[in-house]
Each structure stands twice: as structure tokens, then as C-alpha cells.
N, CA and C atoms as an extended XYZ file, in Angstrom:
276
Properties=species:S:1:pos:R:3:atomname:S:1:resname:S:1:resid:I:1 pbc="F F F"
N         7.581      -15.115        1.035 N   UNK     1
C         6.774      -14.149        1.769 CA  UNK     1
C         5.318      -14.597        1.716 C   UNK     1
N         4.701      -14.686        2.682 N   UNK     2
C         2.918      -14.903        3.363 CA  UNK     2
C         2.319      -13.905        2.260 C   UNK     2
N         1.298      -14.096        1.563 N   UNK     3
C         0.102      -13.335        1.337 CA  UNK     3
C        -0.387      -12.332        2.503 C   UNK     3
N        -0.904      -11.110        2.264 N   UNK     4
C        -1.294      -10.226        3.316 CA  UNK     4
C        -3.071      -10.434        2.874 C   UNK     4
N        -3.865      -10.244        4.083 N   UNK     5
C        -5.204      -10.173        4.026 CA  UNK     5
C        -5.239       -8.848        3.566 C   UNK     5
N        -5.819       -8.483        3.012 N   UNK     6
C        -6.344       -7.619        2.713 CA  UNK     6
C        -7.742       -6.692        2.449 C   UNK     6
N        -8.035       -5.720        3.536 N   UNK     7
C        -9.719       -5.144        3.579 CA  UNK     7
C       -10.004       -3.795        3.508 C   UNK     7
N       -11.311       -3.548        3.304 N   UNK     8
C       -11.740       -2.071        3.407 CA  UNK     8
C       -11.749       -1.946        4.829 C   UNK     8
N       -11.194       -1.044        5.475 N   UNK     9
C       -11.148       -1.267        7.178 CA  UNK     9
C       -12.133       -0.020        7.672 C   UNK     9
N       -12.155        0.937        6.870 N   UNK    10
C       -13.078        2.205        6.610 CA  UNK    10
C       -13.348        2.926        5.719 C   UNK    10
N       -14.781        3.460        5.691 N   UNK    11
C       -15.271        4.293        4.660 CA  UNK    11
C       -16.077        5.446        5.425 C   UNK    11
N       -15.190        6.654        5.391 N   UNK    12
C       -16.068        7.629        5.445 CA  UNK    12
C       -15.927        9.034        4.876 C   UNK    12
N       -16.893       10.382        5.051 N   UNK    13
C       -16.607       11.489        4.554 CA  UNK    13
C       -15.524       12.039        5.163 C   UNK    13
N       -15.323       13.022        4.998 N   UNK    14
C       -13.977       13.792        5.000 CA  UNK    14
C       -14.222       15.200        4.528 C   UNK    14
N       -13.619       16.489        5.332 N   UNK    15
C       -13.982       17.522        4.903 CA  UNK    15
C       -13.440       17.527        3.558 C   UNK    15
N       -13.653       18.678        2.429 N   UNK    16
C       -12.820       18.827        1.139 CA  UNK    16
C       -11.306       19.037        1.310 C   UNK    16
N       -10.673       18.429        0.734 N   UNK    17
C        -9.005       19.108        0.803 CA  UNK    17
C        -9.045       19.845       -0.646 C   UNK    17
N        -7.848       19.980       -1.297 N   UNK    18
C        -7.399       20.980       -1.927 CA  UNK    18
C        -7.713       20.378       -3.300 C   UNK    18
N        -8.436       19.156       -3.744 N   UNK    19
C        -8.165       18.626       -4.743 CA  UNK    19
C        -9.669       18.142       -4.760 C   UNK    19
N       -10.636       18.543       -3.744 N   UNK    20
C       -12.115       18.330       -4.056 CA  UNK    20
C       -12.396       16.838       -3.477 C   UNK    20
N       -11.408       16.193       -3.048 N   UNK    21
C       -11.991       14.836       -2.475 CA  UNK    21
C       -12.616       14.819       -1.078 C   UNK    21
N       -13.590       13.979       -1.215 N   UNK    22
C       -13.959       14.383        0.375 CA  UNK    22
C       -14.337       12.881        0.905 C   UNK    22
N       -13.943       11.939        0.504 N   UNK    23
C       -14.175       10.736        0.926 CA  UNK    23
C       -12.739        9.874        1.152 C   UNK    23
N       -12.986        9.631        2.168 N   UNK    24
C       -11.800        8.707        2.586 CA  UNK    24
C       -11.851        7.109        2.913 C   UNK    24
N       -11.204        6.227        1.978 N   UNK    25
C       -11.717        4.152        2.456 CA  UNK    25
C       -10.182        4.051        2.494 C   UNK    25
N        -9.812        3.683        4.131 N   UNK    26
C        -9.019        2.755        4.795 CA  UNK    26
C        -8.285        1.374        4.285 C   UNK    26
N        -8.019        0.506        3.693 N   UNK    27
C        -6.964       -0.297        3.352 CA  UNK    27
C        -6.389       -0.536        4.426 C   UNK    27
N        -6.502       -2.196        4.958 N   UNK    28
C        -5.858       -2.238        6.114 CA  UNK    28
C        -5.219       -3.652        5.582 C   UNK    28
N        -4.007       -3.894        5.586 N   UNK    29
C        -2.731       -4.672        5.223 CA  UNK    29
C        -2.838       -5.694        6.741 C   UNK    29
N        -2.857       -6.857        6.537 N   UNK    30
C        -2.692       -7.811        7.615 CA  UNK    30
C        -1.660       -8.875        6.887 C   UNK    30
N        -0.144       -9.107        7.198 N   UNK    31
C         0.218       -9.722        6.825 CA  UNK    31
C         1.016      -11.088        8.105 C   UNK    31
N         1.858      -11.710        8.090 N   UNK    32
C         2.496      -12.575        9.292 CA  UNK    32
C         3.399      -11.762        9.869 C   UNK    32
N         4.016      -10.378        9.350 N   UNK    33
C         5.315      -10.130       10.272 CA  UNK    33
C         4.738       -9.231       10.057 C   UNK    33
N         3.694       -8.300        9.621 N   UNK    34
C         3.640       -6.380        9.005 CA  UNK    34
C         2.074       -6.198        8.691 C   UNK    34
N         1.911       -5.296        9.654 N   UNK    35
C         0.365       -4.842        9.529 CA  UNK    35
C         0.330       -3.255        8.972 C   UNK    35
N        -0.400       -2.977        8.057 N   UNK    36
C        -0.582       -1.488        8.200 CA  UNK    36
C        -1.630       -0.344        7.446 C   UNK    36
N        -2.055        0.265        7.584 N   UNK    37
C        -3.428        0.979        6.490 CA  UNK    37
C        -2.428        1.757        5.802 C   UNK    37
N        -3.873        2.301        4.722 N   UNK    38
C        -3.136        2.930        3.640 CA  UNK    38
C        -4.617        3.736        3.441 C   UNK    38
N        -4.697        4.973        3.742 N   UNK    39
C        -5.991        5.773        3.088 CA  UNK    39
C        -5.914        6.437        1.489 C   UNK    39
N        -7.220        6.022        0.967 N   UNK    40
C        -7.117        6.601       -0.485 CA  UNK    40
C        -8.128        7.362       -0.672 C   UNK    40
N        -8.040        8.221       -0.987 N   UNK    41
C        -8.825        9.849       -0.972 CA  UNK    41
C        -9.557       10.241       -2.129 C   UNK    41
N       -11.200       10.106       -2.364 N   UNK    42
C       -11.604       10.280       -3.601 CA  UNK    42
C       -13.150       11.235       -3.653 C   UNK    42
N       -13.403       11.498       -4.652 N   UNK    43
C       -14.133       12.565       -4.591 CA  UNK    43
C       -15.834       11.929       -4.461 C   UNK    43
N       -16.390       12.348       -3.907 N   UNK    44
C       -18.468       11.412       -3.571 CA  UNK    44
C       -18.560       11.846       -5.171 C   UNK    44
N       -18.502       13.375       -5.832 N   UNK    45
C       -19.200       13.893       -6.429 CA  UNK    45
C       -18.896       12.892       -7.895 C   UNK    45
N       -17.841       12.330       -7.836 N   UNK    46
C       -17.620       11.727       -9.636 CA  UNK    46
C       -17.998       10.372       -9.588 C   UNK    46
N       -18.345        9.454       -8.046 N   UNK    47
C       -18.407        8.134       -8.214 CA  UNK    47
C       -19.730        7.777       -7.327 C   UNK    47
N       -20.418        6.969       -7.956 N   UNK    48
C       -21.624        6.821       -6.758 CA  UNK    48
C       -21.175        6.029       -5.554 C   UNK    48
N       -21.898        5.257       -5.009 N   UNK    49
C       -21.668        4.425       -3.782 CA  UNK    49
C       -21.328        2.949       -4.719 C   UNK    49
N       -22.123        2.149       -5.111 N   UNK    50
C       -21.642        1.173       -5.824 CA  UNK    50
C       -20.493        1.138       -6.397 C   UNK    50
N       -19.470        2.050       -6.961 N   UNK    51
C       -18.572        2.355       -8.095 CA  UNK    51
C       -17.817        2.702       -7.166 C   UNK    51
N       -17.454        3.325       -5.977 N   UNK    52
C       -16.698        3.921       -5.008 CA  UNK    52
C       -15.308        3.333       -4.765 C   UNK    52
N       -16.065        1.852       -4.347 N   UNK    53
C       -14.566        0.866       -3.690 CA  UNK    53
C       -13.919        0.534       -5.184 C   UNK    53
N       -14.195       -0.099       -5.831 N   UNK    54
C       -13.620       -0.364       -6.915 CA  UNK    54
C       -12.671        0.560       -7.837 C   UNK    54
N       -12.849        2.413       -7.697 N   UNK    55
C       -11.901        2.780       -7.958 CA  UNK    55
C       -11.309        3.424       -6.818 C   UNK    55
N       -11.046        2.544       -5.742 N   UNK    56
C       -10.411        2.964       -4.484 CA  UNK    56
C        -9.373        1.778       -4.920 C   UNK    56
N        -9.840        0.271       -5.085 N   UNK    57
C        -8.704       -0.691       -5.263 CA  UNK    57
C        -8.302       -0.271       -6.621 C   UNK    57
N        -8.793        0.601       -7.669 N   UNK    58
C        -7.883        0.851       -8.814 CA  UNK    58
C        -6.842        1.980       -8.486 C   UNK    58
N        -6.956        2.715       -7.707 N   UNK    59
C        -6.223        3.967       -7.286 CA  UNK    59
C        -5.097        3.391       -6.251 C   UNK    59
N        -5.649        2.296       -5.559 N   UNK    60
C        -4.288        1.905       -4.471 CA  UNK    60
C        -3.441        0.686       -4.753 C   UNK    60
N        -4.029        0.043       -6.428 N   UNK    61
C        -3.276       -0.741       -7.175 CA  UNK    61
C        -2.025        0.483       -8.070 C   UNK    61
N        -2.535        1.293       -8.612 N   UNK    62
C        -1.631        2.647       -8.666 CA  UNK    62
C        -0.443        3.145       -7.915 C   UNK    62
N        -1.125        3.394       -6.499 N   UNK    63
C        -0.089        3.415       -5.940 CA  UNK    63
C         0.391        3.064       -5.585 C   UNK    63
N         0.783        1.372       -5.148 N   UNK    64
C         1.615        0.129       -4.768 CA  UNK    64
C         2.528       -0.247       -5.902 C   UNK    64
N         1.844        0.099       -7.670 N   UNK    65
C         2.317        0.020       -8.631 CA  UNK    65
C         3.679        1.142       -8.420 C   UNK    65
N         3.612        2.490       -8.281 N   UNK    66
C         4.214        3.478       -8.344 CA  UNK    66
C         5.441        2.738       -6.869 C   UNK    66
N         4.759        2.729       -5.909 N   UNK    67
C         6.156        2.437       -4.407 CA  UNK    67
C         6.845        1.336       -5.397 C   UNK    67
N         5.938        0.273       -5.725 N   UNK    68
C         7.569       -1.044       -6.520 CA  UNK    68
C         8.231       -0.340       -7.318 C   UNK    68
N         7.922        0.497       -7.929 N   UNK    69
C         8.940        0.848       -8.869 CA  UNK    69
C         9.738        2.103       -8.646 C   UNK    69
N         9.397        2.452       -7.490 N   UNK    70
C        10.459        3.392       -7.144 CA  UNK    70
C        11.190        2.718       -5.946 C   UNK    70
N        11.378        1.600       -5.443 N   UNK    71
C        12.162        0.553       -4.897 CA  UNK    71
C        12.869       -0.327       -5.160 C   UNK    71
N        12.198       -0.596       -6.434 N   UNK    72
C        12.762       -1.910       -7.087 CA  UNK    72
C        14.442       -2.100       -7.187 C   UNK    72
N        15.235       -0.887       -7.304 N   UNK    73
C        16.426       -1.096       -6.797 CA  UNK    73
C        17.140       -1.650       -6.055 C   UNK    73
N        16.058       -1.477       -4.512 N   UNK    74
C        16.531       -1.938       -3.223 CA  UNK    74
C        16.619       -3.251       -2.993 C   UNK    74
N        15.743       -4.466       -3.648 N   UNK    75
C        16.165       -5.517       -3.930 CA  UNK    75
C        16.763       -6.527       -3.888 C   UNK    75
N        17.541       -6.797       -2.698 N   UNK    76
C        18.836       -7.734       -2.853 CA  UNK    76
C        18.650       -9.351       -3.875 C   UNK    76
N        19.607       -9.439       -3.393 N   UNK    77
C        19.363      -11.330       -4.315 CA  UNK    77
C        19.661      -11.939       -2.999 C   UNK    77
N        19.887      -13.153       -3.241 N   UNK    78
C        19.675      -14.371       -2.522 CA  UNK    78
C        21.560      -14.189       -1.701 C   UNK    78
N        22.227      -14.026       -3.106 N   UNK    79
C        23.580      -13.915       -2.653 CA  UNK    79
C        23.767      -12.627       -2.322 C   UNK    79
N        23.269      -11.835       -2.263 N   UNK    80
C        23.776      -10.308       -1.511 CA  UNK    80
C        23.559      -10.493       -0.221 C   UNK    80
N        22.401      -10.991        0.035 N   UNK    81
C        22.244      -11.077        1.374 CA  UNK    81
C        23.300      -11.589        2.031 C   UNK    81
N        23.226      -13.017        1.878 N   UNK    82
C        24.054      -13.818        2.478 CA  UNK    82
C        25.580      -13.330        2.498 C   UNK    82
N        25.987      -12.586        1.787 N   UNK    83
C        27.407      -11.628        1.524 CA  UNK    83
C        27.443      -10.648        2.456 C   UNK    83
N        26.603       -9.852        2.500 N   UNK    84
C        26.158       -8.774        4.027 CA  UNK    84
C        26.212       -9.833        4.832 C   UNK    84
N        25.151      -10.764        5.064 N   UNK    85
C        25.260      -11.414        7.051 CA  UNK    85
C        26.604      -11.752        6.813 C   UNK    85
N        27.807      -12.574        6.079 N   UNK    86
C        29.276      -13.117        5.974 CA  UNK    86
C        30.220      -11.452        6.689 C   UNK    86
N        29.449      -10.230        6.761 N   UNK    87
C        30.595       -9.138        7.081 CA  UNK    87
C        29.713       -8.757        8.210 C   UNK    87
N        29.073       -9.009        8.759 N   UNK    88
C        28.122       -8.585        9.856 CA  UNK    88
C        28.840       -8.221       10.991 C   UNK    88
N        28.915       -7.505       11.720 N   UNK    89
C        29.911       -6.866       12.804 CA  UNK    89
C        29.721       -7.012       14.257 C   UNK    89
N        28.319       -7.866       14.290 N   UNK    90
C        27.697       -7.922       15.443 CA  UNK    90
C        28.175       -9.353       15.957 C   UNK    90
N        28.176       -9.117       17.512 N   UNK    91
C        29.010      -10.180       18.037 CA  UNK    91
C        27.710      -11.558       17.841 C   UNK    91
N        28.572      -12.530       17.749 N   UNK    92
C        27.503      -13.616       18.013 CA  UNK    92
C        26.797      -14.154       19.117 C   UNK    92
């Protein structure tokens, strides 16, 4: 699998939601087959501007941490695969 680029694609305010955050920075995923953002939601009042992004990439290292491991099941191996395409039902 390709490395994905990876950027801040946006930073801006945001009214308050329910949890006091009011800032929203964009994560935008550029990879060879799969593009896609990811917004991470944090509060102005606990982080200045300098300090901001940095616990935006600690918060969305969190949650990429949290999706692998609630996937990690899904997984195949090298030989599962190839065992699925061997029963594949679709005409050639």
C-alpha cells in the first residue's frame, strides 16, 4: 500500500457543540486509490494558536489508533484472499 499525503486542509471556528469545542482543523487523506477528510473538534479556550495543530495530530493519531483496533479483525492474509477469489462466483 502507497503512503497517503497527508494535510491540514482547514482551520476554522465553529459554533460551540455540546462538549465546549468550537474549533474545527480538516485532515485531508490523499492517497493513490482513496482520498478523504477527517474533522477533529477542539476547544480555542484550552489551546493557543501555536499548540492547536499539534494536539489536533495527537487527537487524530487517537483516533486512527482506536478505528485499527476495532478492525483489526477484518484483516485477511495473503492466503485468505486468494481462497475467496478461488470461490468467486462471478463469471469471467
Amino acid at each position: 500500500m502507497d503512503m497517503f499525503k497527508i494535510r491540514i486542509a482547514r482551520i476554522e471556528m465553529i459554533s460551540p457543540n455540546e462538549r465546549g469545542e468550537d474549533v474545527c482543523l480538516t485532515f485531508q487523506f490523499d492517497g493513490r486509490q482513496t482520498t478523504f477528510t477527517s474533522p477533529i473538534f477542539l476547544s480555542s479556550r484550552e489551546f493557543d494558536d501555536t499548540e492547536i495543530v499539534e494536539v489536533a495530530r495527537s487527537k487524530l493519531y487517537d483516533v486512527l489508533w482506536q478505528l485499527c483496533s476495532q478492525c483489526k479483525n477484518w484483516r485477511l492474509t495473503d492466503e485468505e484472499r486468494r481462497a475467496l477469489a478461488r470461490i468467486s462466483q462471478r463469471p469471467a
